[in-house]
Amino acid sequence: MKNKFHVLVPDKLNPAGQSLFDARDDIETTTLHFPTEDELVAAAATCDAIAVQTTKIPRRVIEAAPNLKVVSRHGVGYDSVDVEALTERGIPLCVAASSNMVSVAEHTLYFILALAKKSVEFDHATRNDNFWIKRQMGAQDIAEKSLLIVGFGRIGTRVAKRALAFDMKVSVLDPYIEDDTIKAAGCTPVSNLDAVLPQMDFVSLHCPKSAETVNLIGKAQLAAMKPTAHLINTARGGMIDEAALYDALTSGDIAGAGIDVFAVEPPKPEHPLFQLDNIMVSPHSAGVTEQSILRMAYQTAENVLNVLDGKPDPNVAINKEVL
């Protein structure tokens, strides 16, 4: 029998993915639990692949793995992995690209609907003998409201489809997507963020975190938005200036926000945003459902096996140039 491939699993993989490895007689896995970087370096010395969830994979770990052929990320974000170090060695970083796009899109609509319908405020008031809060605080229809989607990839396109089903007017900002593609999806392409913000009732981020998107929404952008507008981020923390968002929410520059991701995770319990009533938060859980966890684990393992079998899928590779 040929030599086995060694797959390093820094975080326990759901059986939906682990079973793919276990079914192969040419694969052996090593699972670590909350490893230190030194432990990762030691384990990486003999690995051919890394299937990772939340553990950071820095350059030092990559350089310690002479046989490394692929890193597969359990999810779609990849800021925890040193992509540059992988690319320098011709190693692909694969993501579970199709696993949680529906889940994140649904979570985005959940934020939009809950904010518009004042769900948190109404629930709290009804439980506390304030049945007539509906006379003081008006819920809104989202039909005919204007939504700006920033980023029109797998998730942004699905948010658009769902928003259009609610009769929202959807605009899209994505410099990497052709206008005709956006129009074909029933949306309006826009090219200038600052120019279009004053027209929007909802703004939702669905772009990758990069040098050009860090603090994409700051003081100036928040000041440009309607005082009745809502901002939503189910993408990555750090793309909204959180101090500026706090100021905008307390001053009335915008009406509210739905935030699933934070610049530092997990955020401290005393985070200033948590003191406000006009923001909904969730624990970076937009892409985490019972169904998506199974899909992510399966595709994480599948991506590893495809590369080891010499059949890498360019659709899931972040650094496609190495294939």
PDB file of C-alpha atoms in Angstrom:
ATOM      1  CA  MET A   1       0.000   0.000   0.000  1.00  0.00           C
ATOM      2  CA  LYS A   2       1.264   3.467  -0.823  1.00  0.00           C
ATOM      3  CA  ASN A   3       2.376   5.802   1.921  1.00  0.00           C
ATOM      4  CA  LYS A   4      -0.396   7.594   3.739  1.00  0.00           C
ATOM      5  CA  PHE A   5      -1.120  11.298   3.552  1.00  0.00           C
ATOM      6  CA  HIS A   6      -1.035  12.999   6.934  1.00  0.00           C
ATOM      7  CA  VAL A   7      -3.825  15.548   7.530  1.00  0.00           C
ATOM      8  CA  LEU A   8      -3.473  17.890  10.494  1.00  0.00           C
ATOM      9  CA  VAL A   9      -6.798  18.967  12.036  1.00  0.00           C
ATOM     10  CA  PRO A  10      -6.125  21.785  14.526  1.00  0.00           C
ATOM     11  CA  ASP A  11      -9.797  21.857  15.570  1.00  0.00           C
ATOM     12  CA  LYS A  12     -12.049  18.821  15.835  1.00  0.00           C
ATOM     13  CA  LEU A  13     -13.885  18.287  12.551  1.00  0.00           C
ATOM     14  CA  ASN A  14     -17.575  17.411  12.473  1.00  0.00           C
ATOM     15  CA  PRO A  15     -18.170  13.729  11.587  1.00  0.00           C
ATOM     16  CA  ALA A  16     -19.656  14.853   8.266  1.00  0.00           C
ATOM     17  CA  GLY A  17     -16.127  15.780   7.216  1.00  0.00           C
ATOM     18  CA  GLN A  18     -14.055  13.422   9.346  1.00  0.00           C
ATOM     19  CA  SER A  19     -15.911  10.461   7.861  1.00  0.00           C
ATOM     20  CA  LEU A  20     -14.494  11.314   4.419  1.00  0.00           C
ATOM     21  CA  PHE A  21     -10.982  11.012   5.822  1.00  0.00           C
ATOM     22  CA  ASP A  22     -11.808   7.851   7.795  1.00  0.00           C
ATOM     23  CA  ALA A  23     -13.164   6.150   4.677  1.00  0.00           C
ATOM     24  CA  ARG A  24      -9.779   6.416   2.951  1.00  0.00           C
ATOM     25  CA  ASP A  25      -7.020   3.916   3.708  1.00  0.00           C
ATOM     26  CA  ASP A  26      -4.409   6.375   2.416  1.00  0.00           C
ATOM     27  CA  ILE A  27      -5.293   9.149   4.909  1.00  0.00           C
ATOM     28  CA  GLU A  28      -4.335   9.496   8.548  1.00  0.00           C
ATOM     29  CA  THR A  29      -5.380  12.449  10.673  1.00  0.00           C
ATOM     30  CA  THR A  30      -4.018  14.139  13.762  1.00  0.00           C
ATOM     31  CA  THR A  31      -6.522  16.218  15.714  1.00  0.00           C
ATOM     32  CA  LEU A  32      -5.384  18.882  18.171  1.00  0.00           C
ATOM     33  CA  HIS A  33      -7.542  20.736  20.665  1.00  0.00           C
ATOM     34  CA  PHE A  34      -6.875  24.474  21.087  1.00  0.00           C
ATOM     35  CA  PRO A  35      -3.185  24.051  20.168  1.00  0.00           C
ATOM     36  CA  THR A  36      -0.515  26.635  20.867  1.00  0.00           C
ATOM     37  CA  GLU A  37       1.544  27.862  17.950  1.00  0.00           C
ATOM     38  CA  ASP A  38       4.473  25.748  19.162  1.00  0.00           C
ATOM     39  CA  GLU A  39       2.264  22.664  19.182  1.00  0.00           C
ATOM     40  CA  LEU A  40       1.106  23.459  15.659  1.00  0.00           C
ATOM     41  CA  VAL A  41       4.684  23.889  14.468  1.00  0.00           C
ATOM     42  CA  ALA A  42       5.637  20.519  15.901  1.00  0.00           C
ATOM     43  CA  ALA A  43       2.639  18.733  14.384  1.00  0.00           C
ATOM     44  CA  ALA A  44       3.073  20.424  11.005  1.00  0.00           C
ATOM     45  CA  ALA A  45       6.480  18.870  10.466  1.00  0.00           C
ATOM     46  CA  THR A  46       4.999  15.726   8.925  1.00  0.00           C
ATOM     47  CA  CYS A  47       1.665  16.937   7.545  1.00  0.00           C
ATOM     48  CA  ASP A  48       0.595  16.962   3.897  1.00  0.00           C
ATOM     49  CA  ALA A  49      -2.560  19.003   4.539  1.00  0.00           C
ATOM     50  CA  ILE A  50      -4.184  21.168   7.181  1.00  0.00           C
ATOM     51  CA  ALA A  51      -7.975  21.214   7.657  1.00  0.00           C
ATOM     52  CA  VAL A  52      -8.635  24.149   9.958  1.00  0.00           C
ATOM     53  CA  GLN A  53     -11.591  25.921  11.556  1.00  0.00           C
ATOM     54  CA  THR A  54     -10.670  28.838  13.825  1.00  0.00           C
ATOM     55  CA  THR A  55      -7.020  28.213  14.717  1.00  0.00           C
ATOM     56  CA  LYS A  56      -4.622  30.726  13.182  1.00  0.00           C
ATOM     57  CA  ILE A  57      -2.191  29.372  10.604  1.00  0.00           C
ATOM     58  CA  PRO A  58       0.690  31.892  10.485  1.00  0.00           C
ATOM     59  CA  ARG A  59       3.818  31.857   8.335  1.00  0.00           C
ATOM     60  CA  ARG A  60       5.812  30.050  11.029  1.00  0.00           C
ATOM     61  CA  VAL A  61       3.495  27.033  10.895  1.00  0.00           C
ATOM     62  CA  ILE A  62       3.522  26.968   7.099  1.00  0.00           C
ATOM     63  CA  GLU A  63       7.314  27.144   6.958  1.00  0.00           C
ATOM     64  CA  ALA A  64       7.507  24.252   9.435  1.00  0.00           C
ATOM     65  CA  ALA A  65       5.583  21.964   7.056  1.00  0.00           C
ATOM     66  CA  PRO A  66       7.921  20.886   4.209  1.00  0.00           C
ATOM     67  CA  ASN A  67       5.377  18.415   2.787  1.00  0.00           C
ATOM     68  CA  LEU A  68       2.375  20.754   2.944  1.00  0.00           C
ATOM     69  CA  LYS A  69       0.222  20.597  -0.181  1.00  0.00           C
ATOM     70  CA  VAL A  70      -3.028  22.336   0.844  1.00  0.00           C
ATOM     71  CA  VAL A  71      -4.712  24.278   3.633  1.00  0.00           C
ATOM     72  CA  SER A  72      -8.494  23.896   3.724  1.00  0.00           C
ATOM     73  CA  ARG A  73     -10.515  26.387   5.736  1.00  0.00           C
ATOM     74  CA  HIS A  74     -13.777  25.421   7.441  1.00  0.00           C
ATOM     75  CA  GLY A  75     -15.757  28.458   6.263  1.00  0.00           C
ATOM     76  CA  VAL A  76     -15.257  31.232   3.739  1.00  0.00           C
ATOM     77  CA  GLY A  77     -13.179  33.776   5.658  1.00  0.00           C
ATOM     78  CA  TYR A  78      -9.423  33.394   5.543  1.00  0.00           C
ATOM     79  CA  ASP A  79      -7.869  36.301   7.438  1.00  0.00           C
ATOM     80  CA  SER A  80      -6.617  33.785  10.030  1.00  0.00           C
ATOM     81  CA  VAL A  81      -4.366  32.121   7.443  1.00  0.00           C
ATOM     82  CA  ASP A  82      -1.187  33.637   5.977  1.00  0.00           C
ATOM     83  CA  VAL A  83      -2.154  33.421   2.319  1.00  0.00           C
ATOM     84  CA  GLU A  84       1.027  35.175   1.165  1.00  0.00           C
ATOM     85  CA  ALA A  85       3.200  32.523   2.807  1.00  0.00           C
ATOM     86  CA  LEU A  86       1.173  29.772   1.132  1.00  0.00           C
ATOM     87  CA  THR A  87       1.316  31.443  -2.260  1.00  0.00           C
ATOM     88  CA  GLU A  88       5.089  31.844  -2.070  1.00  0.00           C
ATOM     89  CA  ARG A  89       5.342  28.058  -1.818  1.00  0.00           C
ATOM     90  CA  GLY A  90       2.671  27.315  -4.414  1.00  0.00           C
ATOM     91  CA  ILE A  91       0.240  25.895  -1.852  1.00  0.00           C
ATOM     92  CA  PRO A  92      -3.488  26.512  -2.393  1.00  0.00           C
ATOM     93  CA  LEU A  93      -5.773  27.807   0.329  1.00  0.00           C
ATOM     94  CA  CYS A  94      -9.223  26.335  -0.196  1.00  0.00           C
ATOM     95  CA  VAL A  95     -12.429  27.459   1.502  1.00  0.00           C
ATOM     96  CA  ALA A  96     -15.845  25.890   1.984  1.00  0.00           C
ATOM     97  CA  ALA A  97     -17.177  28.350  -0.553  1.00  0.00           C
ATOM     98  CA  SER A  98     -20.714  27.098  -1.003  1.00  0.00           C
ATOM     99  CA  SER A  99     -21.362  25.850   2.508  1.00  0.00           C
ATOM    100  CA  ASN A 100     -22.790  28.843   4.373  1.00  0.00           C
ATOM    101  CA  MET A 101     -23.856  31.323   1.707  1.00  0.00           C
ATOM    102  CA  VAL A 102     -27.564  30.621   2.235  1.00  0.00           C
ATOM    103  CA  SER A 103     -27.169  30.811   6.018  1.00  0.00           C
ATOM    104  CA  VAL A 104     -25.451  34.219   5.937  1.00  0.00           C
ATOM    105  CA  ALA A 105     -27.955  35.572   3.424  1.00  0.00           C
ATOM    106  CA  GLU A 106     -30.835  34.485   5.665  1.00  0.00           C
ATOM    107  CA  HIS A 107     -29.157  36.033   8.726  1.00  0.00           C
ATOM    108  CA  THR A 108     -28.837  39.308   6.827  1.00  0.00           C
ATOM    109  CA  LEU A 109     -32.552  39.300   6.044  1.00  0.00           C
ATOM    110  CA  TYR A 110     -33.232  38.436   9.682  1.00  0.00           C
ATOM    111  CA  PHE A 111     -31.377  41.599  10.705  1.00  0.00           C
ATOM    112  CA  ILE A 112     -33.193  43.704   8.094  1.00  0.00           C
ATOM    113  CA  LEU A 113     -36.624  42.460   9.137  1.00  0.00           C
ATOM    114  CA  ALA A 114     -35.966  42.544  12.878  1.00  0.00           C
ATOM    115  CA  LEU A 115     -34.627  46.100  12.729  1.00  0.00           C
ATOM    116  CA  ALA A 116     -37.470  47.328  10.560  1.00  0.00           C
ATOM    117  CA  LYS A 117     -40.135  45.646  12.691  1.00  0.00           C
ATOM    118  CA  LYS A 118     -38.595  46.803  16.021  1.00  0.00           C
ATOM    119  CA  SER A 119     -38.633  43.181  17.140  1.00  0.00           C
ATOM    120  CA  VAL A 120     -36.290  43.500  20.118  1.00  0.00           C
ATOM    121  CA  GLU A 121     -38.023  46.584  21.485  1.00  0.00           C
ATOM    122  CA  PHE A 122     -41.513  45.174  20.957  1.00  0.00           C
ATOM    123  CA  ASP A 123     -40.646  41.827  22.506  1.00  0.00           C
ATOM    124  CA  HIS A 124     -39.142  43.457  25.608  1.00  0.00           C
ATOM    125  CA  ALA A 125     -42.028  45.905  25.999  1.00  0.00           C
ATOM    126  CA  THR A 126     -44.730  43.246  25.571  1.00  0.00           C
ATOM    127  CA  ARG A 127     -43.103  41.110  28.272  1.00  0.00           C
ATOM    128  CA  ASN A 128     -42.985  44.125  30.599  1.00  0.00           C
ATOM    129  CA  ASP A 129     -46.572  45.382  30.503  1.00  0.00           C
ATOM    130  CA  ASN A 130     -46.076  47.987  27.786  1.00  0.00           C
ATOM    131  CA  PHE A 131     -48.543  46.675  25.230  1.00  0.00           C
ATOM    132  CA  TRP A 132     -49.071  50.118  23.743  1.00  0.00           C
ATOM    133  CA  ILE A 133     -45.460  50.689  22.699  1.00  0.00           C
ATOM    134  CA  LYS A 134     -46.736  50.338  19.136  1.00  0.00           C
ATOM    135  CA  ARG A 135     -48.188  53.851  19.497  1.00  0.00           C
ATOM    136  CA  GLN A 136     -44.804  55.274  20.480  1.00  0.00           C
ATOM    137  CA  MET A 137     -42.472  53.387  18.146  1.00  0.00           C
ATOM    138  CA  GLY A 138     -43.431  52.721  14.565  1.00  0.00           C
ATOM    139  CA  ALA A 139     -42.402  49.566  12.780  1.00  0.00           C
ATOM    140  CA  GLN A 140     -41.540  49.857   9.095  1.00  0.00           C
ATOM    141  CA  ASP A 141     -42.322  47.897   5.959  1.00  0.00           C
ATOM    142  CA  ILE A 142     -39.226  46.900   4.020  1.00  0.00           C
ATOM    143  CA  ALA A 143     -41.124  46.849   0.720  1.00  0.00           C
ATOM    144  CA  GLU A 144     -39.953  49.733  -1.473  1.00  0.00           C
ATOM    145  CA  LYS A 145     -37.043  50.456   0.885  1.00  0.00           C
ATOM    146  CA  SER A 146     -33.618  50.948  -0.699  1.00  0.00           C
ATOM    147  CA  LEU A 147     -30.907  48.409   0.101  1.00  0.00           C
ATOM    148  CA  LEU A 148     -27.243  48.795  -0.825  1.00  0.00           C
ATOM    149  CA  ILE A 149     -25.294  45.540  -1.033  1.00  0.00           C
ATOM    150  CA  VAL A 150     -21.522  46.024  -0.921  1.00  0.00           C
ATOM    151  CA  GLY A 151     -19.993  42.945  -2.513  1.00  0.00           C
ATOM    152  CA  PHE A 152     -21.842  40.779  -5.021  1.00  0.00           C
ATOM    153  CA  GLY A 153     -20.309  37.345  -4.580  1.00  0.00           C
ATOM    154  CA  ARG A 154     -21.909  34.117  -3.428  1.00  0.00           C
ATOM    155  CA  ILE A 155     -23.562  35.746  -0.405  1.00  0.00           C
ATOM    156  CA  GLY A 156     -24.338  39.198  -1.792  1.00  0.00           C
ATOM    157  CA  THR A 157     -26.152  37.724  -4.779  1.00  0.00           C
ATOM    158  CA  ARG A 158     -28.320  35.612  -2.481  1.00  0.00           C
ATOM    159  CA  VAL A 159     -29.112  38.550  -0.225  1.00  0.00           C
ATOM    160  CA  ALA A 160     -30.229  40.446  -3.323  1.00  0.00           C
ATOM    161  CA  LYS A 161     -32.511  37.614  -4.428  1.00  0.00           C
ATOM    162  CA  ARG A 162     -34.194  37.475  -1.034  1.00  0.00           C
ATOM    163  CA  ALA A 163     -34.472  41.247  -0.694  1.00  0.00           C
ATOM    164  CA  LEU A 164     -36.057  41.512  -4.140  1.00  0.00           C
ATOM    165  CA  ALA A 165     -38.618  38.913  -3.065  1.00  0.00           C
ATOM    166  CA  PHE A 166     -39.632  41.393  -0.334  1.00  0.00           C
ATOM    167  CA  ASP A 167     -40.000  44.103  -2.997  1.00  0.00           C
ATOM    168  CA  MET A 168     -36.949  46.038  -1.841  1.00  0.00           C
ATOM    169  CA  LYS A 169     -35.072  48.263  -4.285  1.00  0.00           C
ATOM    170  CA  VAL A 170     -31.581  46.794  -4.428  1.00  0.00           C
ATOM    171  CA  SER A 171     -28.401  48.599  -5.465  1.00  0.00           C
ATOM    172  CA  VAL A 172     -25.027  46.884  -5.685  1.00  0.00           C
ATOM    173  CA  LEU A 173     -21.500  48.219  -5.276  1.00  0.00           C
ATOM    174  CA  ASP A 174     -18.816  45.826  -6.485  1.00  0.00           C
ATOM    175  CA  PRO A 175     -16.013  47.086  -8.759  1.00  0.00           C
ATOM    176  CA  TYR A 176     -15.125  43.515  -9.744  1.00  0.00           C
ATOM    177  CA  ILE A 177     -18.543  42.625 -11.170  1.00  0.00           C
ATOM    178  CA  GLU A 178     -19.770  43.794 -14.577  1.00  0.00           C
ATOM    179  CA  ASP A 179     -22.750  46.170 -14.545  1.00  0.00           C
ATOM    180  CA  ASP A 180     -24.648  43.885 -16.914  1.00  0.00           C
ATOM    181  CA  THR A 181     -24.360  41.020 -14.428  1.00  0.00           C
ATOM    182  CA  ILE A 182     -25.792  43.194 -11.662  1.00  0.00           C
ATOM    183  CA  LYS A 183     -28.613  44.424 -13.884  1.00  0.00           C
ATOM    184  CA  ALA A 184     -29.429  40.868 -14.969  1.00  0.00           C
ATOM    185  CA  ALA A 185     -29.983  40.042 -11.293  1.00  0.00           C
ATOM    186  CA  GLY A 186     -32.609  42.788 -11.060  1.00  0.00           C
ATOM    187  CA  CYS A 187     -30.366  45.237  -9.213  1.00  0.00           C
ATOM    188  CA  THR A 188     -28.919  48.685  -9.910  1.00  0.00           C
ATOM    189  CA  PRO A 189     -25.127  48.969 -10.182  1.00  0.00           C
ATOM    190  CA  VAL A 190     -23.476  51.895  -8.385  1.00  0.00           C
ATOM    191  CA  SER A 191     -19.832  52.898  -8.324  1.00  0.00           C
ATOM    192  CA  ASN A 192     -19.400  55.547  -5.633  1.00  0.00           C
ATOM    193  CA  LEU A 193     -20.086  54.556  -2.038  1.00  0.00           C
ATOM    194  CA  ASP A 194     -20.155  58.037  -0.540  1.00  0.00           C
ATOM    195  CA  ALA A 195     -22.417  59.366  -3.293  1.00  0.00           C
ATOM    196  CA  VAL A 196     -25.071  56.652  -2.896  1.00  0.00           C
ATOM    197  CA  LEU A 197     -25.178  56.334   0.904  1.00  0.00           C
ATOM    198  CA  PRO A 198     -27.589  59.273   1.429  1.00  0.00           C
ATOM    199  CA  GLN A 199     -30.205  57.456  -0.675  1.00  0.00           C
ATOM    200  CA  MET A 200     -30.139  54.135   1.179  1.00  0.00           C
ATOM    201  CA  ASP A 201     -32.427  52.810   3.909  1.00  0.00           C
ATOM    202  CA  PHE A 202     -30.259  49.754   4.547  1.00  0.00           C
ATOM    203  CA  VAL A 203     -26.571  49.137   3.844  1.00  0.00           C
ATOM    204  CA  SER A 204     -25.223  45.591   4.083  1.00  0.00           C
ATOM    205  CA  LEU A 205     -21.588  44.497   3.752  1.00  0.00           C
ATOM    206  CA  HIS A 206     -20.702  41.280   1.919  1.00  0.00           C
ATOM    207  CA  CYS A 207     -17.150  41.910   0.709  1.00  0.00           C
ATOM    208  CA  PRO A 208     -13.892  40.281   1.838  1.00  0.00           C
ATOM    209  CA  LYS A 209     -11.760  41.982   4.450  1.00  0.00           C
ATOM    210  CA  SER A 210      -8.710  43.494   2.770  1.00  0.00           C
ATOM    211  CA  ALA A 211      -6.542  46.590   2.844  1.00  0.00           C
ATOM    212  CA  GLU A 212      -9.133  48.429   0.766  1.00  0.00           C
ATOM    213  CA  THR A 213     -12.115  47.448   2.924  1.00  0.00           C
ATOM    214  CA  VAL A 214     -10.715  47.957   6.446  1.00  0.00           C
ATOM    215  CA  ASN A 215     -12.759  50.798   7.995  1.00  0.00           C
ATOM    216  CA  LEU A 216     -14.740  51.018   4.750  1.00  0.00           C
ATOM    217  CA  ILE A 217     -17.551  52.533   6.804  1.00  0.00           C
ATOM    218  CA  GLY A 218     -16.202  55.301   9.024  1.00  0.00           C
ATOM    219  CA  LYS A 219     -17.300  58.609  10.453  1.00  0.00           C
ATOM    220  CA  ALA A 220     -17.799  60.310   7.079  1.00  0.00           C
ATOM    221  CA  GLN A 221     -19.832  57.451   5.621  1.00  0.00           C
ATOM    222  CA  LEU A 222     -22.060  57.166   8.699  1.00  0.00           C
ATOM    223  CA  ALA A 223     -22.660  60.921   8.683  1.00  0.00           C
ATOM    224  CA  ALA A 224     -23.729  60.657   5.035  1.00  0.00           C
ATOM    225  CA  MET A 225     -26.422  58.064   5.756  1.00  0.00           C
ATOM    226  CA  LYS A 226     -30.066  58.852   6.475  1.00  0.00           C
ATOM    227  CA  PRO A 227     -30.969  59.256  10.150  1.00  0.00           C
ATOM    228  CA  THR A 228     -33.557  56.520   9.499  1.00  0.00           C
ATOM    229  CA  ALA A 229     -31.043  54.134   7.892  1.00  0.00           C
ATOM    230  CA  HIS A 230     -29.656  50.861   9.226  1.00  0.00           C
ATOM    231  CA  LEU A 231     -26.189  49.355   8.752  1.00  0.00           C
ATOM    232  CA  ILE A 232     -25.591  45.594   8.661  1.00  0.00           C
ATOM    233  CA  ASN A 233     -22.359  43.615   8.740  1.00  0.00           C
ATOM    234  CA  THR A 234     -22.384  39.824   8.455  1.00  0.00           C
ATOM    235  CA  ALA A 235     -19.056  39.721   6.598  1.00  0.00           C
ATOM    236  CA  ARG A 236     -15.928  40.465   8.634  1.00  0.00           C
ATOM    237  CA  GLY A 237     -15.085  42.640  11.611  1.00  0.00           C
ATOM    238  CA  GLY A 238     -12.887  45.665  11.056  1.00  0.00           C
ATOM    239  CA  MET A 239     -14.711  46.942   7.987  1.00  0.00           C
ATOM    240  CA  ILE A 240     -16.768  49.296  10.165  1.00  0.00           C
ATOM    241  CA  ASP A 241     -15.091  51.766  12.496  1.00  0.00           C
ATOM    242  CA  GLU A 242     -16.762  50.632  15.713  1.00  0.00           C
ATOM    243  CA  ALA A 243     -16.046  53.859  17.610  1.00  0.00           C
ATOM    244  CA  ALA A 244     -17.607  55.858  14.777  1.00  0.00           C
ATOM    245  CA  LEU A 245     -20.578  53.480  14.714  1.00  0.00           C
ATOM    246  CA  TYR A 246     -21.130  53.994  18.448  1.00  0.00           C
ATOM    247  CA  ASP A 247     -21.096  57.756  17.947  1.00  0.00           C
ATOM    248  CA  ALA A 248     -23.499  57.528  14.999  1.00  0.00           C
ATOM    249  CA  LEU A 249     -25.938  55.349  16.932  1.00  0.00           C
ATOM    250  CA  THR A 250     -25.901  57.591  20.004  1.00  0.00           C
ATOM    251  CA  SER A 251     -26.105  60.866  18.077  1.00  0.00           C
ATOM    252  CA  GLY A 252     -28.923  59.755  15.768  1.00  0.00           C
ATOM    253  CA  ASP A 253     -26.851  59.886  12.578  1.00  0.00           C
ATOM    254  CA  ILE A 254     -28.331  56.456  11.794  1.00  0.00           C
ATOM    255  CA  ALA A 255     -31.284  54.613  13.303  1.00  0.00           C
ATOM    256  CA  GLY A 256     -29.758  51.247  14.039  1.00  0.00           C
ATOM    257  CA  ALA A 257     -27.402  48.432  13.132  1.00  0.00           C
ATOM    258  CA  GLY A 258     -27.175  44.661  12.915  1.00  0.00           C
ATOM    259  CA  ILE A 259     -23.668  43.416  13.663  1.00  0.00           C
ATOM    260  CA  ASP A 260     -22.527  39.795  13.553  1.00  0.00           C
ATOM    261  CA  VAL A 261     -18.763  40.400  13.411  1.00  0.00           C
ATOM    262  CA  PHE A 262     -16.347  42.512  15.418  1.00  0.00           C
ATOM    263  CA  ALA A 263     -12.868  43.970  15.039  1.00  0.00           C
ATOM    264  CA  VAL A 264     -11.712  41.902  18.021  1.00  0.00           C
ATOM    265  CA  GLU A 265     -13.376  38.569  18.648  1.00  0.00           C
ATOM    266  CA  PRO A 266     -14.723  37.597  21.018  1.00  0.00           C
ATOM    267  CA  PRO A 267     -15.587  41.162  22.057  1.00  0.00           C
ATOM    268  CA  LYS A 268     -15.415  42.147  25.723  1.00  0.00           C
ATOM    269  CA  PRO A 269     -18.730  42.152  27.628  1.00  0.00           C
ATOM    270  CA  GLU A 270     -18.192  45.855  28.307  1.00  0.00           C
ATOM    271  CA  HIS A 271     -17.964  46.670  24.583  1.00  0.00           C
ATOM    272  CA  PRO A 272     -19.556  50.133  24.121  1.00  0.00           C
ATOM    273  CA  LEU A 273     -21.903  48.915  21.406  1.00  0.00           C
ATOM    274  CA  PHE A 274     -23.456  46.437  23.831  1.00  0.00           C
ATOM    275  CA  GLN A 275     -24.736  49.328  25.944  1.00  0.00           C
ATOM    276  CA  LEU A 276     -27.028  50.564  23.141  1.00  0.00           C
ATOM    277  CA  ASP A 277     -30.635  49.597  22.484  1.00  0.00           C
ATOM    278  CA  ASN A 278     -30.647  50.427  18.770  1.00  0.00           C
ATOM    279  CA  ILE A 279     -28.233  47.694  17.728  1.00  0.00           C
ATOM    280  CA  MET A 280     -28.740  43.953  17.299  1.00  0.00           C
ATOM    281  CA  VAL A 281     -25.718  41.709  17.702  1.00  0.00           C
ATOM    282  CA  SER A 282     -24.888  38.047  17.215  1.00  0.00           C
ATOM    283  CA  PRO A 283     -21.708  36.053  17.958  1.00  0.00           C
ATOM    284  CA  HIS A 284     -20.250  35.718  14.448  1.00  0.00           C
ATOM    285  CA  SER A 285     -22.963  33.138  13.903  1.00  0.00           C
ATOM    286  CA  ALA A 286     -24.503  34.232  10.606  1.00  0.00           C
ATOM    287  CA  GLY A 287     -22.953  31.311   8.791  1.00  0.00           C
ATOM    288  CA  VAL A 288     -23.461  28.810  11.600  1.00  0.00           C
ATOM    289  CA  THR A 289     -26.591  26.689  11.386  1.00  0.00           C
ATOM    290  CA  GLU A 290     -27.106  22.973  11.889  1.00  0.00           C
ATOM    291  CA  GLN A 291     -27.187  22.555   8.130  1.00  0.00           C
ATOM    292  CA  SER A 292     -24.209  24.781   7.292  1.00  0.00           C
ATOM    293  CA  ILE A 293     -21.942  23.099   9.863  1.00  0.00           C
ATOM    294  CA  LEU A 294     -22.446  19.786   8.095  1.00  0.00           C
ATOM    295  CA  ARG A 295     -21.840  21.366   4.686  1.00  0.00           C
ATOM    296  CA  MET A 296     -18.706  23.180   5.886  1.00  0.00           C
ATOM    297  CA  ALA A 297     -17.160  20.078   7.433  1.00  0.00           C
ATOM    298  CA  TYR A 298     -17.891  17.994   4.351  1.00  0.00           C
ATOM    299  CA  GLN A 299     -16.469  20.550   1.917  1.00  0.00           C
ATOM    300  CA  THR A 300     -13.426  21.202   4.113  1.00  0.00           C
ATOM    301  CA  ALA A 301     -12.491  17.529   3.898  1.00  0.00           C
ATOM    302  CA  GLU A 302     -13.510  17.284   0.247  1.00  0.00           C
ATOM    303  CA  ASN A 303     -11.216  20.183  -0.670  1.00  0.00           C
ATOM    304  CA  VAL A 304      -8.259  18.462   1.012  1.00  0.00           C
ATOM    305  CA  LEU A 305      -8.893  15.184  -0.778  1.00  0.00           C
ATOM    306  CA  ASN A 306      -9.342  16.866  -4.153  1.00  0.00           C
ATOM    307  CA  VAL A 307      -5.921  18.495  -3.905  1.00  0.00           C
ATOM    308  CA  LEU A 308      -4.210  15.344  -2.618  1.00  0.00           C
ATOM    309  CA  ASP A 309      -5.833  13.410  -5.484  1.00  0.00           C
ATOM    310  CA  GLY A 310      -4.486  15.932  -7.995  1.00  0.00           C
ATOM    311  CA  LYS A 311      -7.935  17.381  -8.781  1.00  0.00           C
ATOM    312  CA  PRO A 312      -8.021  20.831  -7.133  1.00  0.00           C
ATOM    313  CA  ASP A 313     -11.177  22.877  -7.664  1.00  0.00           C
ATOM    314  CA  PRO A 314     -10.235  26.423  -8.733  1.00  0.00           C
ATOM    315  CA  ASN A 315     -13.681  27.654  -7.656  1.00  0.00           C
ATOM    316  CA  VAL A 316     -12.795  27.177  -3.995  1.00  0.00           C
ATOM    317  CA  ALA A 317      -9.157  28.312  -4.098  1.00  0.00           C
ATOM    318  CA  ILE A 318      -8.348  31.773  -2.768  1.00  0.00           C
ATOM    319  CA  ASN A 319      -4.917  31.948  -4.409  1.00  0.00           C
ATOM    320  CA  LYS A 320      -5.899  30.454  -7.757  1.00  0.00           C
ATOM    321  CA  GLU A 321      -2.588  31.432  -9.316  1.00  0.00           C
ATOM    322  CA  VAL A 322      -0.827  28.521  -7.613  1.00  0.00           C
ATOM    323  CA  LEU A 323      -2.967  25.837  -9.257  1.00  0.00           C
TER     324      LEU A 323
END
